[in-house]
């Protein structure tokens, strides 16, 4: 068993000034049931994944925790992310839900904790109050870094202006059909790492004729082309698969490169197409 040879990206928002490194390629676990999660994450860890992305909303943290334990891997070799669920934004609920997350994952410290959705227009929820609770959680030492998910530029600007604390990460839907270029330039200005969810467009990108054409030209699979595009675009990427052979292939992306023409052609596929929800439509 060996770790994947993909680079790590530094997250500078760790407590005590420590540098927090996130492996650029991880495994997404959206829609993996708790029963299935143990087998899926065990497979991923055996294949060499060291970065696992879960969420309170997915209901599979306990299965992920069982797989971590069964792997026998050293804690410091793993990078585990979870996310604050929508009903848990109020301070007391957030703190209680983090207790439940840590118990389910059977961990003392989480590597990255994200606010799952901004809920900017939900009555009784205040984006800045939620972020202040996240900062309190960071200072408690129970998580190594905090960030957000599905935040748009105005959400990021609001929390940073109010608190001066920049999220380490914004995890958003991102793939060649939805390149999020405006958001990524805001991330660059603020120093936020961009992480791509549904990096394969829930698998739909794999039938895009341009992706297939590039894959055939290089002699790799469409999924490998798309994952390589994320890596070469300096994005943290968490493709989901429940199949071990696909996990293996999805991680086998360091033995080839996309040239400038391929990268430009993939960038040009951007049509603003979402496969998941728009952040404005998610309310508690
Ligand atoms: P499965 O879990 O059955 O392997 P995304 O990460 O963009 O959300 O995409 C996940 C979807 O893509 C899942 O339906 C997953 O199916 C599928 N998928 C992941 N990797 C591959 C692959 N290498 N080839 C084909 N489908 C894949």
CSV table of C-alpha atoms and ligand atoms in Angstrom, one decimal:
chain,number,residue,atom,x,y,z
A,1,UNK,CA,0.0,0.0,0.0
A,2,UNK,CA,1.4,3.4,-0.9
A,3,UNK,CA,0.1,7.0,-0.9
A,4,UNK,CA,-0.7,8.6,-4.2
A,5,UNK,CA,2.1,10.6,-5.8
A,6,UNK,CA,0.0,13.8,-6.3
A,7,UNK,CA,1.3,17.0,-4.8
A,8,UNK,CA,0.0,18.6,-1.6
A,9,UNK,CA,-1.3,22.1,-1.4
A,10,UNK,CA,-0.6,24.2,1.7
A,11,UNK,CA,-3.6,25.6,3.6
A,12,UNK,CA,-2.2,28.5,5.6
A,13,UNK,CA,-5.0,28.8,8.1
A,14,UNK,CA,-4.0,26.1,10.6
A,15,UNK,CA,-4.0,26.8,14.3
A,16,UNK,CA,-0.7,27.8,16.0
A,17,UNK,CA,0.7,28.9,12.7
A,18,UNK,CA,1.3,25.3,11.7
A,19,UNK,CA,1.2,24.6,8.0
A,20,UNK,CA,-1.7,22.4,7.0
A,21,UNK,CA,-1.2,20.4,3.7
A,22,UNK,CA,-4.1,18.9,1.8
A,23,UNK,CA,-3.4,16.2,-0.7
A,24,UNK,CA,-4.6,17.6,-4.1
A,25,UNK,CA,-6.6,14.5,-5.0
A,26,UNK,CA,-9.1,13.0,-2.5
A,27,UNK,CA,-12.1,10.7,-2.6
A,28,UNK,CA,-15.6,12.2,-2.5
A,29,UNK,CA,-18.3,10.3,-0.7
A,30,UNK,CA,-21.5,12.1,-1.6
A,31,UNK,CA,-24.4,9.6,-1.9
A,32,UNK,CA,-22.4,6.8,-0.4
A,33,UNK,CA,-24.5,5.2,2.3
A,34,UNK,CA,-23.1,4.6,5.8
A,35,UNK,CA,-23.2,0.8,5.2
A,36,UNK,CA,-21.3,1.2,1.9
A,37,UNK,CA,-18.9,3.8,3.2
A,38,UNK,CA,-16.8,1.4,5.2
A,39,UNK,CA,-16.0,-0.8,2.2
A,40,UNK,CA,-15.6,2.2,-0.3
A,41,UNK,CA,-13.2,4.1,2.0
A,42,UNK,CA,-11.3,0.9,2.9
A,43,UNK,CA,-10.8,0.3,-0.9
A,44,UNK,CA,-9.7,3.9,-1.4
A,45,UNK,CA,-7.2,3.8,1.5
A,46,UNK,CA,-5.8,0.5,0.1
A,47,UNK,CA,-5.5,2.0,-3.4
A,48,UNK,CA,-3.5,4.9,-1.8
A,49,UNK,CA,-6.0,7.7,-1.3
A,50,UNK,CA,-5.1,9.7,1.9
A,51,UNK,CA,-7.7,12.5,1.6
A,52,UNK,CA,-11.4,11.6,2.3
A,53,UNK,CA,-14.2,14.1,2.0
A,54,UNK,CA,-17.4,13.5,4.0
A,55,UNK,CA,-20.2,15.7,5.5
A,56,UNK,CA,-22.7,15.6,8.3
A,57,UNK,CA,-25.4,15.7,5.5
A,58,UNK,CA,-24.1,12.5,3.8
A,59,UNK,CA,-24.9,10.4,6.9
A,60,UNK,CA,-21.8,8.3,6.3
A,61,UNK,CA,-19.3,9.7,8.8
A,62,UNK,CA,-19.5,6.5,11.0
A,63,UNK,CA,-18.8,4.3,8.0
A,64,UNK,CA,-15.8,6.5,7.1
A,65,UNK,CA,-14.6,6.3,10.7
A,66,UNK,CA,-14.8,2.5,10.7
A,67,UNK,CA,-12.7,2.4,7.5
A,68,UNK,CA,-10.1,4.7,8.9
A,69,UNK,CA,-9.8,2.5,12.0
A,70,UNK,CA,-9.7,-0.7,10.0
A,71,UNK,CA,-6.9,0.7,7.7
A,72,UNK,CA,-4.5,0.9,10.6
A,73,UNK,CA,-2.9,4.0,8.9
A,74,UNK,CA,-1.3,6.6,11.1
A,75,UNK,CA,-3.5,9.5,11.8
A,76,UNK,CA,-1.0,12.1,10.6
A,77,UNK,CA,-0.9,10.4,7.1
A,78,UNK,CA,-4.6,11.0,6.6
A,79,UNK,CA,-6.5,14.2,5.6
A,80,UNK,CA,-10.2,14.1,6.6
A,81,UNK,CA,-12.8,16.8,5.8
A,82,UNK,CA,-16.4,17.1,7.0
A,83,UNK,CA,-19.0,19.8,6.7
A,84,UNK,CA,-21.5,21.6,8.9
A,85,UNK,CA,-25.0,20.6,8.0
A,86,UNK,CA,-27.7,23.2,7.2
A,87,UNK,CA,-29.8,22.7,10.4
A,88,UNK,CA,-26.7,23.2,12.5
A,89,UNK,CA,-25.6,26.8,11.8
A,90,UNK,CA,-26.5,28.2,15.2
A,91,UNK,CA,-23.6,28.2,17.7
A,92,UNK,CA,-25.0,25.6,20.1
A,93,UNK,CA,-26.1,23.3,17.3
A,94,UNK,CA,-22.8,23.7,15.5
A,95,UNK,CA,-20.7,22.8,18.6
A,96,UNK,CA,-23.0,19.8,19.3
A,97,UNK,CA,-22.9,18.6,15.7
A,98,UNK,CA,-19.1,18.8,15.7
A,99,UNK,CA,-19.1,16.5,18.8
A,100,UNK,CA,-21.3,14.1,16.9
A,101,UNK,CA,-19.0,14.3,13.9
A,102,UNK,CA,-15.9,13.6,15.9
A,103,UNK,CA,-17.6,10.7,17.7
A,104,UNK,CA,-18.8,9.2,14.4
A,105,UNK,CA,-15.4,9.5,12.7
A,106,UNK,CA,-13.7,8.4,16.0
A,107,UNK,CA,-11.2,11.2,15.6
A,108,UNK,CA,-9.7,13.7,18.1
A,109,UNK,CA,-8.9,16.3,15.5
A,110,UNK,CA,-10.5,16.9,12.1
A,111,UNK,CA,-8.2,18.3,9.3
A,112,UNK,CA,-10.8,20.5,7.6
A,113,UNK,CA,-14.3,21.6,8.6
A,114,UNK,CA,-16.4,23.5,6.1
A,115,UNK,CA,-19.7,25.3,6.2
A,116,UNK,CA,-21.6,23.2,3.7
A,117,UNK,CA,-24.0,25.9,2.2
A,118,UNK,CA,-24.1,29.6,2.8
A,119,UNK,CA,-27.9,29.8,3.6
A,120,UNK,CA,-27.6,33.5,2.9
A,121,UNK,CA,-31.3,34.1,2.6
A,122,UNK,CA,-32.5,31.7,5.3
A,123,UNK,CA,-34.5,33.4,8.1
A,124,UNK,CA,-32.7,33.3,11.4
A,125,UNK,CA,-29.3,32.4,9.9
A,126,UNK,CA,-26.6,34.9,9.7
A,127,UNK,CA,-23.6,34.1,7.5
A,128,UNK,CA,-21.2,36.1,9.7
A,129,UNK,CA,-22.4,34.5,13.0
A,130,UNK,CA,-21.9,31.1,11.5
A,131,UNK,CA,-18.4,32.0,10.4
A,132,UNK,CA,-17.6,33.4,13.9
A,133,UNK,CA,-18.6,30.0,15.3
A,134,UNK,CA,-16.3,28.3,12.9
A,135,UNK,CA,-13.5,30.6,14.0
A,136,UNK,CA,-14.2,29.6,17.6
A,137,UNK,CA,-14.1,25.9,16.6
A,138,UNK,CA,-10.7,26.5,14.9
A,139,UNK,CA,-9.3,28.2,18.1
A,140,UNK,CA,-10.6,25.2,20.1
A,141,UNK,CA,-8.0,23.1,18.3
A,142,UNK,CA,-10.5,20.4,17.3
A,143,UNK,CA,-10.0,21.2,13.6
A,144,UNK,CA,-6.8,22.1,11.9
A,145,UNK,CA,-8.4,24.4,9.3
A,146,UNK,CA,-11.8,25.9,8.5
A,147,UNK,CA,-13.4,26.8,5.2
A,148,UNK,CA,-16.7,27.1,3.4
A,149,UNK,CA,-18.5,25.4,0.5
A,150,UNK,CA,-20.8,26.8,-2.2
A,151,UNK,CA,-20.0,30.4,-1.2
A,152,UNK,CA,-20.2,33.1,-3.9
A,153,UNK,CA,-18.0,36.2,-4.0
A,154,UNK,CA,-20.4,38.3,-2.0
A,155,UNK,CA,-20.6,35.7,0.7
A,156,UNK,CA,-16.8,35.5,1.0
A,157,UNK,CA,-16.4,39.2,1.0
A,158,UNK,CA,-19.0,39.6,3.8
A,159,UNK,CA,-17.4,37.1,6.2
A,160,UNK,CA,-13.8,38.3,5.5
A,161,UNK,CA,-14.7,41.9,6.0
A,162,UNK,CA,-16.6,41.2,9.2
A,163,UNK,CA,-14.0,38.9,10.8
A,164,UNK,CA,-10.7,39.4,9.0
A,165,UNK,CA,-10.4,35.5,8.9
A,166,UNK,CA,-10.1,34.1,5.4
A,167,UNK,CA,-11.5,30.6,4.8
A,168,UNK,CA,-8.8,28.1,3.9
A,169,UNK,CA,-10.9,26.5,1.2
A,170,UNK,CA,-14.1,27.1,-0.8
A,171,UNK,CA,-15.4,23.8,-2.1
A,172,UNK,CA,-17.7,24.4,-5.0
A,173,UNK,CA,-19.2,22.6,-8.0
A,174,UNK,CA,-16.5,22.9,-10.6
A,175,UNK,CA,-15.6,21.1,-13.8
A,176,UNK,CA,-14.9,21.9,-17.5
A,177,UNK,CA,-18.6,22.8,-18.0
A,178,UNK,CA,-18.6,25.1,-15.0
A,179,UNK,CA,-15.1,26.6,-14.6
A,180,UNK,CA,-16.1,29.3,-12.1
A,181,UNK,CA,-13.5,31.7,-13.4
A,182,UNK,CA,-14.9,34.8,-11.7
A,183,UNK,CA,-15.1,33.0,-8.3
A,184,UNK,CA,-11.6,31.6,-8.8
A,185,UNK,CA,-10.1,35.1,-9.3
A,186,UNK,CA,-11.8,36.2,-6.0
A,187,UNK,CA,-10.2,33.2,-4.4
A,188,UNK,CA,-6.8,34.2,-5.7
A,189,UNK,CA,-7.1,37.7,-4.4
A,190,UNK,CA,-8.2,36.5,-1.0
A,191,UNK,CA,-5.8,33.5,-0.7
A,192,UNK,CA,-8.6,30.8,-0.7
A,193,UNK,CA,-7.8,27.4,-2.1
A,194,UNK,CA,-10.4,26.2,-4.6
A,195,UNK,CA,-11.7,22.7,-4.2
A,196,UNK,CA,-13.9,21.0,-6.9
A,197,UNK,CA,-17.0,19.0,-6.0
A,198,UNK,CA,-18.6,16.9,-8.7
A,199,UNK,CA,-15.4,17.3,-10.6
A,200,UNK,CA,-16.6,14.8,-13.3
A,201,UNK,CA,-20.0,16.6,-13.5
A,202,UNK,CA,-21.5,13.5,-11.7
A,203,UNK,CA,-20.0,11.4,-14.5
A,204,UNK,CA,-21.7,13.4,-17.3
A,205,UNK,CA,-18.4,15.0,-18.5
A,206,UNK,CA,-17.2,11.5,-19.4
A,207,UNK,CA,-19.4,11.5,-22.5
A,208,UNK,CA,-18.4,14.9,-23.8
A,209,UNK,CA,-17.1,14.5,-27.3
A,210,UNK,CA,-14.1,16.9,-26.8
A,211,UNK,CA,-13.1,15.0,-23.6
A,212,UNK,CA,-13.3,11.7,-25.4
A,213,UNK,CA,-11.3,13.1,-28.3
A,214,UNK,CA,-8.5,14.2,-26.0
A,215,UNK,CA,-8.6,11.0,-24.1
A,216,UNK,CA,-8.3,8.9,-27.3
A,217,UNK,CA,-5.5,11.1,-28.6
A,218,UNK,CA,-3.4,10.6,-25.4
A,219,UNK,CA,-4.5,7.0,-24.7
A,220,UNK,CA,-6.1,7.5,-21.3
A,221,UNK,CA,-9.7,7.5,-20.1
A,222,UNK,CA,-12.1,10.5,-20.2
A,223,UNK,CA,-12.1,10.5,-16.3
A,224,UNK,CA,-8.3,10.7,-16.3
A,225,UNK,CA,-8.4,13.6,-18.7
A,226,UNK,CA,-10.9,15.6,-16.5
A,227,UNK,CA,-9.1,14.8,-13.3
A,228,UNK,CA,-5.8,15.8,-14.8
A,229,UNK,CA,-7.4,19.1,-16.0
A,230,UNK,CA,-8.3,19.8,-12.3
A,231,UNK,CA,-4.8,19.0,-11.1
A,232,UNK,CA,-3.1,21.1,-13.8
A,233,UNK,CA,-5.6,24.0,-13.0
A,234,UNK,CA,-4.2,24.0,-9.3
A,235,UNK,CA,-7.6,22.8,-8.0
A,236,UNK,CA,-8.1,20.3,-5.1
A,237,UNK,CA,-10.2,17.6,-6.6
A,238,UNK,CA,-12.4,14.9,-5.0
A,239,UNK,CA,-13.9,12.5,-7.6
A,240,UNK,CA,-16.3,10.0,-6.2
A,241,UNK,CA,-16.4,6.4,-7.1
A,242,UNK,CA,-17.7,3.3,-5.3
A,243,UNK,CA,-15.8,1.1,-7.7
A,244,UNK,CA,-12.3,0.1,-6.7
A,245,UNK,CA,-11.0,-0.2,-10.3
A,246,UNK,CA,-12.3,3.3,-11.1
A,247,UNK,CA,-10.7,4.7,-7.9
A,248,UNK,CA,-7.4,3.2,-9.0
A,249,UNK,CA,-7.7,4.6,-12.6
A,250,UNK,CA,-8.9,8.0,-11.3
A,251,UNK,CA,-5.7,8.2,-9.2
A,252,UNK,CA,-3.4,7.1,-12.0
A,253,UNK,CA,-3.1,10.6,-13.4
A,254,UNK,CA,0.6,11.5,-12.9
A,255,UNK,CA,2.1,9.6,-15.8
A,256,UNK,CA,0.8,12.0,-18.5
A,257,UNK,CA,0.2,15.7,-19.0
A,258,UNK,CA,-2.3,17.8,-20.9
A,259,UNK,CA,-0.6,20.2,-23.2
A,260,UNK,CA,-1.6,23.9,-23.6
A,261,UNK,CA,-4.0,23.1,-26.5
A,262,UNK,CA,-5.8,20.4,-24.5
A,263,UNK,CA,-6.1,22.7,-21.5
A,264,UNK,CA,-7.5,25.5,-23.6
A,265,UNK,CA,-9.9,23.2,-25.4
A,266,UNK,CA,-11.2,21.9,-22.0
A,267,UNK,CA,-11.4,25.5,-20.6
A,268,UNK,CA,-13.5,26.4,-23.6
A,269,UNK,CA,-16.2,23.8,-22.7
A,270,UNK,CA,-17.5,26.1,-20.0
A,271,UNK,CA,-21.2,26.6,-20.5
A,272,UNK,CA,-22.2,27.5,-16.9
A,273,UNK,CA,-23.9,24.1,-16.6
A,274,UNK,CA,-24.5,22.9,-13.1
A,275,UNK,CA,-25.2,19.2,-12.2
A,276,UNK,CA,-26.0,20.1,-8.6
A,277,UNK,CA,-28.0,22.9,-6.8
A,278,UNK,CA,-27.3,26.6,-7.2
A,279,UNK,CA,-26.2,28.0,-3.7
A,280,UNK,CA,-29.1,30.5,-3.8
A,281,UNK,CA,-31.7,27.7,-3.9
A,282,UNK,CA,-30.5,25.9,-0.8
A,283,UNK,CA,-32.4,27.1,2.3
A,284,UNK,CA,-32.8,25.6,5.7
B,1,LIG,P1,-19.5,5.1,-9.5
B,1,LIG,O1,-19.5,5.6,-8.1
B,1,LIG,O2,-20.5,4.1,-9.8
B,1,LIG,O3,-18.1,4.7,-9.9
B,1,LIG,P2,-18.5,13.3,-9.5
B,1,LIG,O4,-17.2,12.9,-8.7
B,1,LIG,O5,-18.3,14.3,-10.5
B,1,LIG,O6,-19.7,13.5,-8.6
B,1,LIG,O7,-18.8,12.0,-10.4
B,1,LIG,C1,-19.2,10.8,-9.7
B,1,LIG,C2,-19.9,9.9,-10.7
B,1,LIG,O8,-19.0,9.5,-11.7
B,1,LIG,C3,-20.4,8.6,-10.0
B,1,LIG,O9,-21.6,8.3,-10.6
B,1,LIG,C4,-19.3,7.6,-10.4
B,1,LIG,O10,-19.9,6.3,-10.5
B,1,LIG,C5,-18.9,8.1,-11.7
B,1,LIG,N1,-17.4,7.8,-12.0
B,1,LIG,C6,-16.4,8.1,-11.2
B,1,LIG,N2,-15.2,7.7,-11.8
B,1,LIG,C7,-15.6,7.1,-13.0
B,1,LIG,C8,-14.8,6.5,-14.0
B,1,LIG,N3,-13.5,6.4,-13.9
B,1,LIG,N4,-15.5,6.0,-15.1
B,1,LIG,C9,-16.8,6.1,-15.1
B,1,LIG,N5,-17.6,6.7,-14.2
B,1,LIG,C10,-17.0,7.2,-13.1
